[in-house]
Every structure is written in structure tokens, then in C-alpha cells.
Amino acid sequence: MGYNFPKISGTYIAAVSGGPDSMAMLDMYINHISLVCHINYHKRQGASRDEEIVINYCKERNMPYKILHVTDEVYRKYSVHTKNFEAIARNIRYDFFRECIGTAGTNRLLVGHNLDDFIENAIMQRERNSKTLFYGIKQITEHHGLTIFRPFIDIRKAVLASYCNRVGVQYGIDETNASYEILRNRVRKCVELWPDVLFGTYLRVITKYNKRNARKIALVAQAYEHWKSSNFDIKVYRTIDNDLLPYVTYQYLIDNNLGHISGNKINSVIEYLFKSEGEKLLRLEEDTYIKLI
């Protein structure tokens, strides 16, 4: 079986969890990776196993790596503004990556998101009626000084696991993926059962939606950057075209790790920002509020 993985150039740091997608990425692009970054959240049974997989791979090939152990003290530090674990983990993750680029000589980050992740995200965004013009996960994004590249965004997860099995790259399977208490896991299990025809049909629907919105996406990006350059001045926000406003607001929430907010909540944020003079707080989620200053 041949593998038609995309070619890349330049140097990157790599976010490697120890799963099949990130281990395939590490093995495929080993000559372009200056530093391997792994985070052990110590929240699941296989966490230490996955850390060992990553360390052993790097040691066998003399690759530099950096491990972050998330202690209770770290969790407390990041829990000041939110109690949402996904938001906390995301903040920890990107702060760690920014720390890594300071020593690696590049601000480019490789992440192993794949086509299954793309579809899962699209499904959840549609279910939440998210105010986004792009469903799924973009191949290249900018996040607080990081340029994030996802080379496998058009490749199925099963292909990446097959690659690891064929070339003898060890990987771990996250045992929490079997828990139906987590929405993403329920969506993942559903997608895994889809026949290829259904998967392809859904992918075409999402791709068509994204292409149709390409022009509007550019306008939203322009409006958001203008607002951002004003240090998020509320007066500038209130001049944004009404048609773009929900999407600009959504982008602001994404940049503040609140991209899972529903369309109805975004409408509430817009109403608050137009009517409030700063004396009240608007609750976005548990222990997370927005306030005019």
C-alpha cells in the first residue's frame, strides 16, 4: 500500500500526543522537526504510556524533545478564569507551545489533525448552530504568534494508523475515546460507522459550504483585524457591518478559547455589547463572563 502524504518544507516544532496520527506525522516529517513537544495532563490511565512512547521514539533517533507535566498547581493557575477543562487544557497547551518556539528557532507548529477530526468538528459546529463561515478545521491557522500547519487534514485517521502499523511505529490509543459521556466521542463513534459513501457525501456538503463563503471569510478577517488593531475598542466594534458582526464576534470568542459558544449565545453577546455601558457582566459559561471596560 502506498501513502500519498503531502510534502512539506522548512522547520517546525511538533505537537505529539503519542496517538497514531501524531506518531505518523512525527515519523513522516522527522527531517523537518526541530523539537518534539508532548504534554502529560495526568488525567487518564494511558497518559504515562503515551509519554513513554514519545520519549522512546525520540531517544532512539536522537531527536530533541520537551515534556510538560501538568500538575495540580498548574491546573489551579489556569482555573482562575474558567472551570471548563477543555478551555483550561487549550490555554496550557498553547502557552507551552509558545514557550517551545522560544528555544526551537521557529514559530511553526505541526499538528496531527486529520480528515476524521475535520468532519467531527464540522458536525459539532452545525449542531451548535455556530456562527462560523468555515466548518471543520483549517489546514493553516495563526494563533497568538504560532503558525499552525495540519498536513493530514485531508487524510483519514485509519490511513495514519495503517502507516504506523506497516512501518513499525508504536502508538497509544486514548482509552477515554470509548466514553460516551463526551460529546466528541459520541460523534466520533457515529462517524466511524459511516460507510465511505456517506462520509464522502457529507464531506462534499461541507466543502461546498466553505467554498461558497470564501469571499465573506476574507471580509470577516479584515473587519476582525481592524477591530483587533484598535485594541478591541467597543466604538470600532459597533461600526462593523451587521452582516459580518456575528462572525467577527465568533472569531473573538475563538481567540479567547470560547469557540464552542452557540449561535444563540453569540447573539446575546452582540446585544450586550451594543446596549451595555459596562456596569453588568454577561455570563458565557460556568465562571466565564464578558464585561465592557
PDB file of C-alpha atoms in Angstrom:
ATOM      1  CA  MET A   1       0.000   0.000   0.000  1.00  0.00           C
ATOM      2  CA  GLY A   2       1.377   3.420  -0.980  1.00  0.00           C
ATOM      3  CA  TYR A   3       0.877   6.555   1.115  1.00  0.00           C
ATOM      4  CA  ASN A   4       0.379   9.862  -0.658  1.00  0.00           C
ATOM      5  CA  PHE A   5       1.253  12.188   2.226  1.00  0.00           C
ATOM      6  CA  PRO A   6       1.809  15.874   1.436  1.00  0.00           C
ATOM      7  CA  LYS A   7       5.364  17.139   1.219  1.00  0.00           C
ATOM      8  CA  ILE A   8       6.444  19.994   3.473  1.00  0.00           C
ATOM      9  CA  SER A   9       9.441  22.313   3.634  1.00  0.00           C
ATOM     10  CA  GLY A  10      11.115  24.274   6.399  1.00  0.00           C
ATOM     11  CA  THR A  11      11.432  23.605  10.112  1.00  0.00           C
ATOM     12  CA  TYR A  12       8.692  23.061  12.684  1.00  0.00           C
ATOM     13  CA  ILE A  13       8.093  22.092  16.258  1.00  0.00           C
ATOM     14  CA  ALA A  14       5.648  19.185  16.516  1.00  0.00           C
ATOM     15  CA  ALA A  15       2.770  18.564  18.919  1.00  0.00           C
ATOM     16  CA  VAL A  16       2.959  14.820  19.536  1.00  0.00           C
ATOM     17  CA  SER A  17       0.437  13.101  21.808  1.00  0.00           C
ATOM     18  CA  GLY A  18       1.588   9.530  21.166  1.00  0.00           C
ATOM     19  CA  GLY A  19      -1.558   8.636  19.197  1.00  0.00           C
ATOM     20  CA  PRO A  20      -1.426   7.162  15.657  1.00  0.00           C
ATOM     21  CA  ASP A  21      -1.971  10.458  13.843  1.00  0.00           C
ATOM     22  CA  SER A  22       0.748  12.427  15.645  1.00  0.00           C
ATOM     23  CA  MET A  23       3.204   9.494  15.612  1.00  0.00           C
ATOM     24  CA  ALA A  24       2.688   9.073  11.857  1.00  0.00           C
ATOM     25  CA  MET A  25       3.318  12.802  11.490  1.00  0.00           C
ATOM     26  CA  LEU A  26       6.473  12.601  13.589  1.00  0.00           C
ATOM     27  CA  ASP A  27       7.828   9.673  11.560  1.00  0.00           C
ATOM     28  CA  MET A  28       6.869  11.096   8.172  1.00  0.00           C
ATOM     29  CA  TYR A  29       8.316  14.581   8.780  1.00  0.00           C
ATOM     30  CA  ILE A  30      11.197  13.719  11.098  1.00  0.00           C
ATOM     31  CA  ASN A  31      13.684  15.706   8.990  1.00  0.00           C
ATOM     32  CA  HIS A  32      11.606  18.878   9.326  1.00  0.00           C
ATOM     33  CA  ILE A  33      11.067  18.754  13.095  1.00  0.00           C
ATOM     34  CA  SER A  34      13.453  20.636  15.376  1.00  0.00           C
ATOM     35  CA  LEU A  35      11.641  19.903  18.647  1.00  0.00           C
ATOM     36  CA  VAL A  36       9.014  17.366  19.739  1.00  0.00           C
ATOM     37  CA  CYS A  37       6.509  18.741  22.275  1.00  0.00           C
ATOM     38  CA  HIS A  38       4.450  16.418  24.469  1.00  0.00           C
ATOM     39  CA  ILE A  39       2.008  17.259  27.262  1.00  0.00           C
ATOM     40  CA  ASN A  40       1.086  14.819  30.008  1.00  0.00           C
ATOM     41  CA  TYR A  41      -2.115  16.054  31.636  1.00  0.00           C
ATOM     42  CA  HIS A  42      -2.116  13.138  34.116  1.00  0.00           C
ATOM     43  CA  LYS A  43      -5.873  12.771  33.679  1.00  0.00           C
ATOM     44  CA  ARG A  44      -6.152   9.283  32.196  1.00  0.00           C
ATOM     45  CA  GLN A  45      -4.758   5.818  32.667  1.00  0.00           C
ATOM     46  CA  GLY A  46      -2.666   5.709  29.481  1.00  0.00           C
ATOM     47  CA  ALA A  47      -1.038   9.131  29.875  1.00  0.00           C
ATOM     48  CA  SER A  48       2.309   7.815  31.140  1.00  0.00           C
ATOM     49  CA  ARG A  49       2.318   5.081  28.474  1.00  0.00           C
ATOM     50  CA  ASP A  50       1.887   7.680  25.718  1.00  0.00           C
ATOM     51  CA  GLU A  51       4.653   9.837  27.201  1.00  0.00           C
ATOM     52  CA  GLU A  52       6.969   6.832  27.197  1.00  0.00           C
ATOM     53  CA  ILE A  53       6.124   6.089  23.548  1.00  0.00           C
ATOM     54  CA  VAL A  54       7.090   9.621  22.530  1.00  0.00           C
ATOM     55  CA  ILE A  55      10.279   9.683  24.630  1.00  0.00           C
ATOM     56  CA  ASN A  56      11.446   6.278  23.381  1.00  0.00           C
ATOM     57  CA  TYR A  57      10.903   7.272  19.748  1.00  0.00           C
ATOM     58  CA  CYS A  58      12.886  10.481  20.220  1.00  0.00           C
ATOM     59  CA  LYS A  59      15.715   8.839  22.161  1.00  0.00           C
ATOM     60  CA  GLU A  60      16.144   6.101  19.558  1.00  0.00           C
ATOM     61  CA  ARG A  61      16.571   8.756  16.862  1.00  0.00           C
ATOM     62  CA  ASN A  62      18.423  11.407  18.893  1.00  0.00           C
ATOM     63  CA  MET A  63      15.585  13.887  18.470  1.00  0.00           C
ATOM     64  CA  PRO A  64      15.226  16.797  20.914  1.00  0.00           C
ATOM     65  CA  TYR A  65      12.002  16.729  22.895  1.00  0.00           C
ATOM     66  CA  LYS A  66      10.302  18.625  25.675  1.00  0.00           C
ATOM     67  CA  ILE A  67       7.726  17.223  28.101  1.00  0.00           C
ATOM     68  CA  LEU A  68       5.243  19.273  30.106  1.00  0.00           C
ATOM     69  CA  HIS A  69       3.794  17.629  33.217  1.00  0.00           C
ATOM     70  CA  VAL A  70       0.553  19.347  34.172  1.00  0.00           C
ATOM     71  CA  THR A  71       0.449  19.309  37.969  1.00  0.00           C
ATOM     72  CA  ASP A  72      -2.383  20.310  40.289  1.00  0.00           C
ATOM     73  CA  GLU A  73      -0.597  23.627  40.780  1.00  0.00           C
ATOM     74  CA  VAL A  74      -0.657  24.285  37.028  1.00  0.00           C
ATOM     75  CA  TYR A  75      -4.363  23.409  36.852  1.00  0.00           C
ATOM     76  CA  ARG A  76      -5.118  25.831  39.697  1.00  0.00           C
ATOM     77  CA  LYS A  77      -3.219  28.594  37.920  1.00  0.00           C
ATOM     78  CA  TYR A  78      -5.225  28.142  34.728  1.00  0.00           C
ATOM     79  CA  SER A  79      -8.553  27.683  36.530  1.00  0.00           C
ATOM     80  CA  VAL A  80      -8.767  31.276  37.757  1.00  0.00           C
ATOM     81  CA  HIS A  81     -10.878  32.485  34.819  1.00  0.00           C
ATOM     82  CA  THR A  82     -12.688  29.298  33.780  1.00  0.00           C
ATOM     83  CA  LYS A  83     -13.546  25.868  35.138  1.00  0.00           C
ATOM     84  CA  ASN A  84     -14.087  24.374  31.666  1.00  0.00           C
ATOM     85  CA  PHE A  85     -11.448  21.645  31.294  1.00  0.00           C
ATOM     86  CA  GLU A  86     -11.213  21.902  27.503  1.00  0.00           C
ATOM     87  CA  ALA A  87     -10.544  25.648  27.733  1.00  0.00           C
ATOM     88  CA  ILE A  88      -8.003  25.122  30.527  1.00  0.00           C
ATOM     89  CA  ALA A  89      -6.191  22.401  28.579  1.00  0.00           C
ATOM     90  CA  ARG A  90      -6.159  24.559  25.447  1.00  0.00           C
ATOM     91  CA  ASN A  91      -4.624  27.502  27.300  1.00  0.00           C
ATOM     92  CA  ILE A  92      -1.993  25.257  28.880  1.00  0.00           C
ATOM     93  CA  ARG A  93      -1.234  23.682  25.517  1.00  0.00           C
ATOM     94  CA  TYR A  94      -0.692  26.880  23.573  1.00  0.00           C
ATOM     95  CA  ASP A  95       1.300  28.566  26.323  1.00  0.00           C
ATOM     96  CA  PHE A  96       3.592  25.521  26.278  1.00  0.00           C
ATOM     97  CA  PHE A  97       3.958  25.656  22.502  1.00  0.00           C
ATOM     98  CA  ARG A  98       4.823  29.349  22.649  1.00  0.00           C
ATOM     99  CA  GLU A  99       7.453  28.529  25.249  1.00  0.00           C
ATOM    100  CA  CYS A 100       8.837  25.845  22.931  1.00  0.00           C
ATOM    101  CA  ILE A 101       9.185  28.119  19.905  1.00  0.00           C
ATOM    102  CA  GLY A 102      11.345  30.408  22.012  1.00  0.00           C
ATOM    103  CA  THR A 103      14.066  27.731  22.063  1.00  0.00           C
ATOM    104  CA  ALA A 104      13.404  25.972  18.742  1.00  0.00           C
ATOM    105  CA  GLY A 105      14.119  28.837  16.340  1.00  0.00           C
ATOM    106  CA  THR A 106      10.762  28.623  14.549  1.00  0.00           C
ATOM    107  CA  ASN A 107       7.191  29.721  15.196  1.00  0.00           C
ATOM    108  CA  ARG A 108       5.707  26.981  13.007  1.00  0.00           C
ATOM    109  CA  LEU A 109       3.843  24.126  14.664  1.00  0.00           C
ATOM    110  CA  LEU A 110       2.875  20.764  13.158  1.00  0.00           C
ATOM    111  CA  VAL A 111      -0.355  19.218  14.463  1.00  0.00           C
ATOM    112  CA  GLY A 112      -1.731  15.799  13.526  1.00  0.00           C
ATOM    113  CA  HIS A 113      -5.389  16.708  12.956  1.00  0.00           C
ATOM    114  CA  ASN A 114      -6.841  14.529  10.208  1.00  0.00           C
ATOM    115  CA  LEU A 115      -9.921  14.292   7.995  1.00  0.00           C
ATOM    116  CA  ASP A 116     -11.931  12.485  10.671  1.00  0.00           C
ATOM    117  CA  ASP A 117     -11.204  15.360  13.090  1.00  0.00           C
ATOM    118  CA  PHE A 118     -12.303  17.781  10.357  1.00  0.00           C
ATOM    119  CA  ILE A 119     -15.651  16.033   9.908  1.00  0.00           C
ATOM    120  CA  GLU A 120     -16.236  15.643  13.661  1.00  0.00           C
ATOM    121  CA  ASN A 121     -15.658  19.369  14.167  1.00  0.00           C
ATOM    122  CA  ALA A 122     -17.998  20.229  11.307  1.00  0.00           C
ATOM    123  CA  ILE A 123     -20.774  18.062  12.762  1.00  0.00           C
ATOM    124  CA  MET A 124     -20.488  19.665  16.199  1.00  0.00           C
ATOM    125  CA  GLN A 125     -20.336  23.180  14.732  1.00  0.00           C
ATOM    126  CA  ARG A 126     -23.510  22.562  12.754  1.00  0.00           C
ATOM    127  CA  GLU A 127     -25.261  21.034  15.766  1.00  0.00           C
ATOM    128  CA  ARG A 128     -24.432  24.132  17.842  1.00  0.00           C
ATOM    129  CA  ASN A 129     -25.516  26.433  15.007  1.00  0.00           C
ATOM    130  CA  SER A 130     -22.096  28.070  15.347  1.00  0.00           C
ATOM    131  CA  LYS A 131     -21.644  31.471  13.739  1.00  0.00           C
ATOM    132  CA  THR A 132     -18.815  30.276  11.538  1.00  0.00           C
ATOM    133  CA  LEU A 133     -18.391  30.576   7.786  1.00  0.00           C
ATOM    134  CA  PHE A 134     -15.996  27.630   7.745  1.00  0.00           C
ATOM    135  CA  TYR A 135     -16.979  24.212   9.036  1.00  0.00           C
ATOM    136  CA  GLY A 136     -14.266  21.800  10.109  1.00  0.00           C
ATOM    137  CA  ILE A 137     -10.621  22.688  10.794  1.00  0.00           C
ATOM    138  CA  LYS A 138      -8.490  24.864   8.535  1.00  0.00           C
ATOM    139  CA  GLN A 139      -5.192  23.424   7.364  1.00  0.00           C
ATOM    140  CA  ILE A 140      -3.265  26.559   8.308  1.00  0.00           C
ATOM    141  CA  THR A 141      -4.174  28.899  11.160  1.00  0.00           C
ATOM    142  CA  GLU A 142      -2.491  31.617  13.193  1.00  0.00           C
ATOM    143  CA  HIS A 143      -2.818  31.559  16.973  1.00  0.00           C
ATOM    144  CA  HIS A 144      -1.067  34.026  19.258  1.00  0.00           C
ATOM    145  CA  GLY A 145       2.240  34.053  17.424  1.00  0.00           C
ATOM    146  CA  LEU A 146       2.080  30.442  16.224  1.00  0.00           C
ATOM    147  CA  THR A 147       1.587  29.365  12.613  1.00  0.00           C
ATOM    148  CA  ILE A 148      -0.174  26.020  12.887  1.00  0.00           C
ATOM    149  CA  PHE A 149       0.031  23.569   9.964  1.00  0.00           C
ATOM    150  CA  ARG A 150      -2.039  20.390   9.733  1.00  0.00           C
ATOM    151  CA  PRO A 151      -0.556  18.276   6.917  1.00  0.00           C
ATOM    152  CA  PHE A 152      -3.011  15.383   7.406  1.00  0.00           C
ATOM    153  CA  ILE A 153      -6.264  17.348   7.304  1.00  0.00           C
ATOM    154  CA  ASP A 154      -7.262  15.569   4.051  1.00  0.00           C
ATOM    155  CA  ILE A 155      -6.253  12.075   5.229  1.00  0.00           C
ATOM    156  CA  ARG A 156      -8.397   9.585   7.151  1.00  0.00           C
ATOM    157  CA  LYS A 157      -7.290   8.540  10.628  1.00  0.00           C
ATOM    158  CA  ALA A 158      -7.351   4.845   9.652  1.00  0.00           C
ATOM    159  CA  VAL A 159      -4.743   5.509   6.958  1.00  0.00           C
ATOM    160  CA  LEU A 160      -2.409   7.047   9.554  1.00  0.00           C
ATOM    161  CA  ALA A 161      -2.815   4.068  11.888  1.00  0.00           C
ATOM    162  CA  SER A 162      -2.174   1.746   8.918  1.00  0.00           C
ATOM    163  CA  TYR A 163       1.040   3.628   8.153  1.00  0.00           C
ATOM    164  CA  CYS A 164       2.271   3.240  11.738  1.00  0.00           C
ATOM    165  CA  ASN A 165       1.469  -0.479  11.708  1.00  0.00           C
ATOM    166  CA  ARG A 166       3.233  -1.002   8.403  1.00  0.00           C
ATOM    167  CA  VAL A 167       6.482   0.795   9.280  1.00  0.00           C
ATOM    168  CA  GLY A 168       6.547  -0.383  12.897  1.00  0.00           C
ATOM    169  CA  VAL A 169       5.920   2.930  14.681  1.00  0.00           C
ATOM    170  CA  GLN A 170       4.458   2.356  18.131  1.00  0.00           C
ATOM    171  CA  TYR A 171       1.443   4.414  19.223  1.00  0.00           C
ATOM    172  CA  GLY A 172      -1.121   4.517  22.008  1.00  0.00           C
ATOM    173  CA  ILE A 173      -4.917   4.582  21.864  1.00  0.00           C
ATOM    174  CA  ASP A 174      -6.640   7.034  24.186  1.00  0.00           C
ATOM    175  CA  GLU A 175      -8.870   4.809  26.322  1.00  0.00           C
ATOM    176  CA  THR A 176     -11.182   7.741  27.126  1.00  0.00           C
ATOM    177  CA  ASN A 177     -12.293   7.674  23.463  1.00  0.00           C
ATOM    178  CA  ALA A 178     -14.616   4.836  24.472  1.00  0.00           C
ATOM    179  CA  SER A 179     -16.530   7.045  26.910  1.00  0.00           C
ATOM    180  CA  TYR A 180     -19.922   8.119  25.613  1.00  0.00           C
ATOM    181  CA  GLU A 181     -20.130  10.835  28.259  1.00  0.00           C
ATOM    182  CA  ILE A 182     -18.043  13.094  25.987  1.00  0.00           C
ATOM    183  CA  LEU A 183     -19.865  14.602  23.002  1.00  0.00           C
ATOM    184  CA  ARG A 184     -16.872  14.375  20.654  1.00  0.00           C
ATOM    185  CA  ASN A 185     -16.564  10.655  21.390  1.00  0.00           C
ATOM    186  CA  ARG A 186     -20.223  10.073  20.534  1.00  0.00           C
ATOM    187  CA  VAL A 187     -19.754  11.947  17.271  1.00  0.00           C
ATOM    188  CA  ARG A 188     -16.530  10.034  16.549  1.00  0.00           C
ATOM    189  CA  LYS A 189     -18.200   6.667  17.076  1.00  0.00           C
ATOM    190  CA  CYS A 190     -21.023   7.690  14.775  1.00  0.00           C
ATOM    191  CA  VAL A 191     -18.615   8.783  12.011  1.00  0.00           C
ATOM    192  CA  GLU A 192     -16.608   5.556  12.356  1.00  0.00           C
ATOM    193  CA  LEU A 193     -19.771   3.603  11.471  1.00  0.00           C
ATOM    194  CA  TRP A 194     -20.490   5.658   8.352  1.00  0.00           C
ATOM    195  CA  PRO A 195     -19.973   3.841   5.038  1.00  0.00           C
ATOM    196  CA  ASP A 196     -17.482   5.552   2.716  1.00  0.00           C
ATOM    197  CA  VAL A 197     -20.310   6.807   0.502  1.00  0.00           C
ATOM    198  CA  LEU A 198     -21.969   8.679   3.374  1.00  0.00           C
ATOM    199  CA  PHE A 199     -18.635  10.082   4.573  1.00  0.00           C
ATOM    200  CA  GLY A 200     -17.871  11.339   1.063  1.00  0.00           C
ATOM    201  CA  THR A 201     -21.322  12.885   0.651  1.00  0.00           C
ATOM    202  CA  TYR A 202     -21.063  14.765   3.952  1.00  0.00           C
ATOM    203  CA  LEU A 203     -17.550  15.940   3.088  1.00  0.00           C
ATOM    204  CA  ARG A 204     -18.788  17.363  -0.230  1.00  0.00           C
ATOM    205  CA  VAL A 205     -21.581  19.262   1.547  1.00  0.00           C
ATOM    206  CA  ILE A 206     -19.099  20.819   3.991  1.00  0.00           C
ATOM    207  CA  THR A 207     -16.555  21.617   1.262  1.00  0.00           C
ATOM    208  CA  LYS A 208     -19.247  23.320  -0.838  1.00  0.00           C
ATOM    209  CA  TYR A 209     -20.332  25.421   2.154  1.00  0.00           C
ATOM    210  CA  ASN A 210     -16.754  26.505   2.860  1.00  0.00           C
ATOM    211  CA  LYS A 211     -16.019  27.420  -0.765  1.00  0.00           C
ATOM    212  CA  ARG A 212     -19.252  29.397  -1.066  1.00  0.00           C
ATOM    213  CA  ASN A 213     -18.229  31.528   1.904  1.00  0.00           C
ATOM    214  CA  ALA A 214     -14.634  32.215   0.853  1.00  0.00           C
ATOM    215  CA  ARG A 215     -15.278  35.885  -0.051  1.00  0.00           C
ATOM    216  CA  LYS A 216     -17.202  36.574   3.131  1.00  0.00           C
ATOM    217  CA  ILE A 217     -14.486  34.892   5.197  1.00  0.00           C
ATOM    218  CA  ALA A 218     -11.996  37.401   3.792  1.00  0.00           C
ATOM    219  CA  LEU A 219     -14.272  40.327   4.718  1.00  0.00           C
ATOM    220  CA  VAL A 220     -14.735  38.992   8.247  1.00  0.00           C
ATOM    221  CA  ALA A 221     -10.962  38.585   8.654  1.00  0.00           C
ATOM    222  CA  GLN A 222     -10.445  42.178   7.500  1.00  0.00           C
ATOM    223  CA  ALA A 223     -13.086  43.532   9.896  1.00  0.00           C
ATOM    224  CA  TYR A 224     -11.740  41.484  12.786  1.00  0.00           C
ATOM    225  CA  GLU A 225      -8.142  42.612  12.229  1.00  0.00           C
ATOM    226  CA  HIS A 226      -9.326  46.243  12.123  1.00  0.00           C
ATOM    227  CA  TRP A 227     -11.132  45.798  15.445  1.00  0.00           C
ATOM    228  CA  LYS A 228      -8.158  43.952  16.913  1.00  0.00           C
ATOM    229  CA  SER A 229      -5.764  46.731  15.862  1.00  0.00           C
ATOM    230  CA  SER A 230      -7.927  49.171  17.857  1.00  0.00           C
ATOM    231  CA  ASN A 231      -7.288  47.056  20.965  1.00  0.00           C
ATOM    232  CA  PHE A 232     -10.875  45.824  20.664  1.00  0.00           C
ATOM    233  CA  ASP A 233     -12.383  49.280  21.079  1.00  0.00           C
ATOM    234  CA  ILE A 234     -16.147  48.949  21.568  1.00  0.00           C
ATOM    235  CA  LYS A 235     -16.728  52.015  19.363  1.00  0.00           C
ATOM    236  CA  VAL A 236     -14.985  50.272  16.466  1.00  0.00           C
ATOM    237  CA  TYR A 237     -16.961  47.084  17.133  1.00  0.00           C
ATOM    238  CA  ARG A 238     -20.227  48.981  16.850  1.00  0.00           C
ATOM    239  CA  THR A 239     -19.281  50.213  13.344  1.00  0.00           C
ATOM    240  CA  ILE A 240     -18.874  46.694  11.918  1.00  0.00           C
ATOM    241  CA  ASP A 241     -21.380  45.743   9.218  1.00  0.00           C
ATOM    242  CA  ASN A 242     -24.364  43.912  10.717  1.00  0.00           C
ATOM    243  CA  ASP A 243     -23.958  41.052   8.261  1.00  0.00           C
ATOM    244  CA  LEU A 244     -20.387  40.435   9.460  1.00  0.00           C
ATOM    245  CA  LEU A 245     -20.950  41.095  13.151  1.00  0.00           C
ATOM    246  CA  PRO A 246     -21.898  37.547  14.279  1.00  0.00           C
ATOM    247  CA  TYR A 247     -18.835  36.085  12.569  1.00  0.00           C
ATOM    248  CA  VAL A 248     -16.458  38.742  13.904  1.00  0.00           C
ATOM    249  CA  THR A 249     -17.854  38.089  17.388  1.00  0.00           C
ATOM    250  CA  TYR A 250     -17.384  34.338  16.903  1.00  0.00           C
ATOM    251  CA  GLN A 251     -13.755  34.901  15.863  1.00  0.00           C
ATOM    252  CA  TYR A 252     -13.160  36.938  19.011  1.00  0.00           C
ATOM    253  CA  LEU A 253     -14.559  34.104  21.119  1.00  0.00           C
ATOM    254  CA  ILE A 254     -12.370  31.564  19.308  1.00  0.00           C
ATOM    255  CA  ASP A 255      -9.287  33.660  20.017  1.00  0.00           C
ATOM    256  CA  ASN A 256     -10.282  33.620  23.677  1.00  0.00           C
ATOM    257  CA  ASN A 257     -10.833  29.847  23.711  1.00  0.00           C
ATOM    258  CA  LEU A 258     -14.625  30.070  23.636  1.00  0.00           C
ATOM    259  CA  GLY A 259     -15.253  28.771  20.131  1.00  0.00           C
ATOM    260  CA  HIS A 260     -17.836  26.233  21.358  1.00  0.00           C
ATOM    261  CA  ILE A 261     -20.319  29.015  22.204  1.00  0.00           C
ATOM    262  CA  SER A 262     -23.692  28.554  20.491  1.00  0.00           C
ATOM    263  CA  GLY A 263     -25.253  30.868  17.931  1.00  0.00           C
ATOM    264  CA  ASN A 264     -27.882  31.994  20.450  1.00  0.00           C
ATOM    265  CA  LYS A 265     -25.177  32.934  22.941  1.00  0.00           C
ATOM    266  CA  ILE A 266     -23.322  34.906  20.273  1.00  0.00           C
ATOM    267  CA  ASN A 267     -26.496  36.874  19.611  1.00  0.00           C
ATOM    268  CA  SER A 268     -26.640  37.602  23.346  1.00  0.00           C
ATOM    269  CA  VAL A 269     -23.030  38.831  23.257  1.00  0.00           C
ATOM    270  CA  ILE A 270     -23.814  41.192  20.374  1.00  0.00           C
ATOM    271  CA  GLU A 271     -26.885  42.560  22.150  1.00  0.00           C
ATOM    272  CA  TYR A 272     -24.871  43.040  25.337  1.00  0.00           C
ATOM    273  CA  LEU A 273     -22.015  44.858  23.562  1.00  0.00           C
ATOM    274  CA  PHE A 274     -24.421  47.253  21.878  1.00  0.00           C
ATOM    275  CA  LYS A 275     -26.603  48.023  24.881  1.00  0.00           C
ATOM    276  CA  SER A 276     -24.332  47.686  27.909  1.00  0.00           C
ATOM    277  CA  GLU A 277     -22.240  50.516  29.293  1.00  0.00           C
ATOM    278  CA  GLY A 278     -20.061  48.202  31.363  1.00  0.00           C
ATOM    279  CA  GLU A 279     -21.959  48.067  34.632  1.00  0.00           C
ATOM    280  CA  LYS A 280     -23.108  44.466  34.128  1.00  0.00           C
ATOM    281  CA  LEU A 281     -21.462  41.113  33.380  1.00  0.00           C
ATOM    282  CA  LEU A 282     -22.645  38.704  30.703  1.00  0.00           C
ATOM    283  CA  ARG A 283     -22.229  35.032  31.609  1.00  0.00           C
ATOM    284  CA  LEU A 284     -20.838  32.947  28.735  1.00  0.00           C
ATOM    285  CA  GLU A 285     -20.384  29.680  30.593  1.00  0.00           C
ATOM    286  CA  GLU A 286     -19.596  28.486  34.102  1.00  0.00           C
ATOM    287  CA  ASP A 287     -17.212  31.008  35.711  1.00  0.00           C
ATOM    288  CA  THR A 288     -16.641  32.796  32.390  1.00  0.00           C
ATOM    289  CA  TYR A 289     -18.053  36.287  31.850  1.00  0.00           C
ATOM    290  CA  ILE A 290     -17.647  39.205  29.482  1.00  0.00           C
ATOM    291  CA  LYS A 291     -17.579  42.807  30.661  1.00  0.00           C
ATOM    292  CA  LEU A 292     -17.132  46.168  28.978  1.00  0.00           C
ATOM    293  CA  ILE A 293     -14.253  48.233  30.329  1.00  0.00           C
TER     294      ILE A 293
END
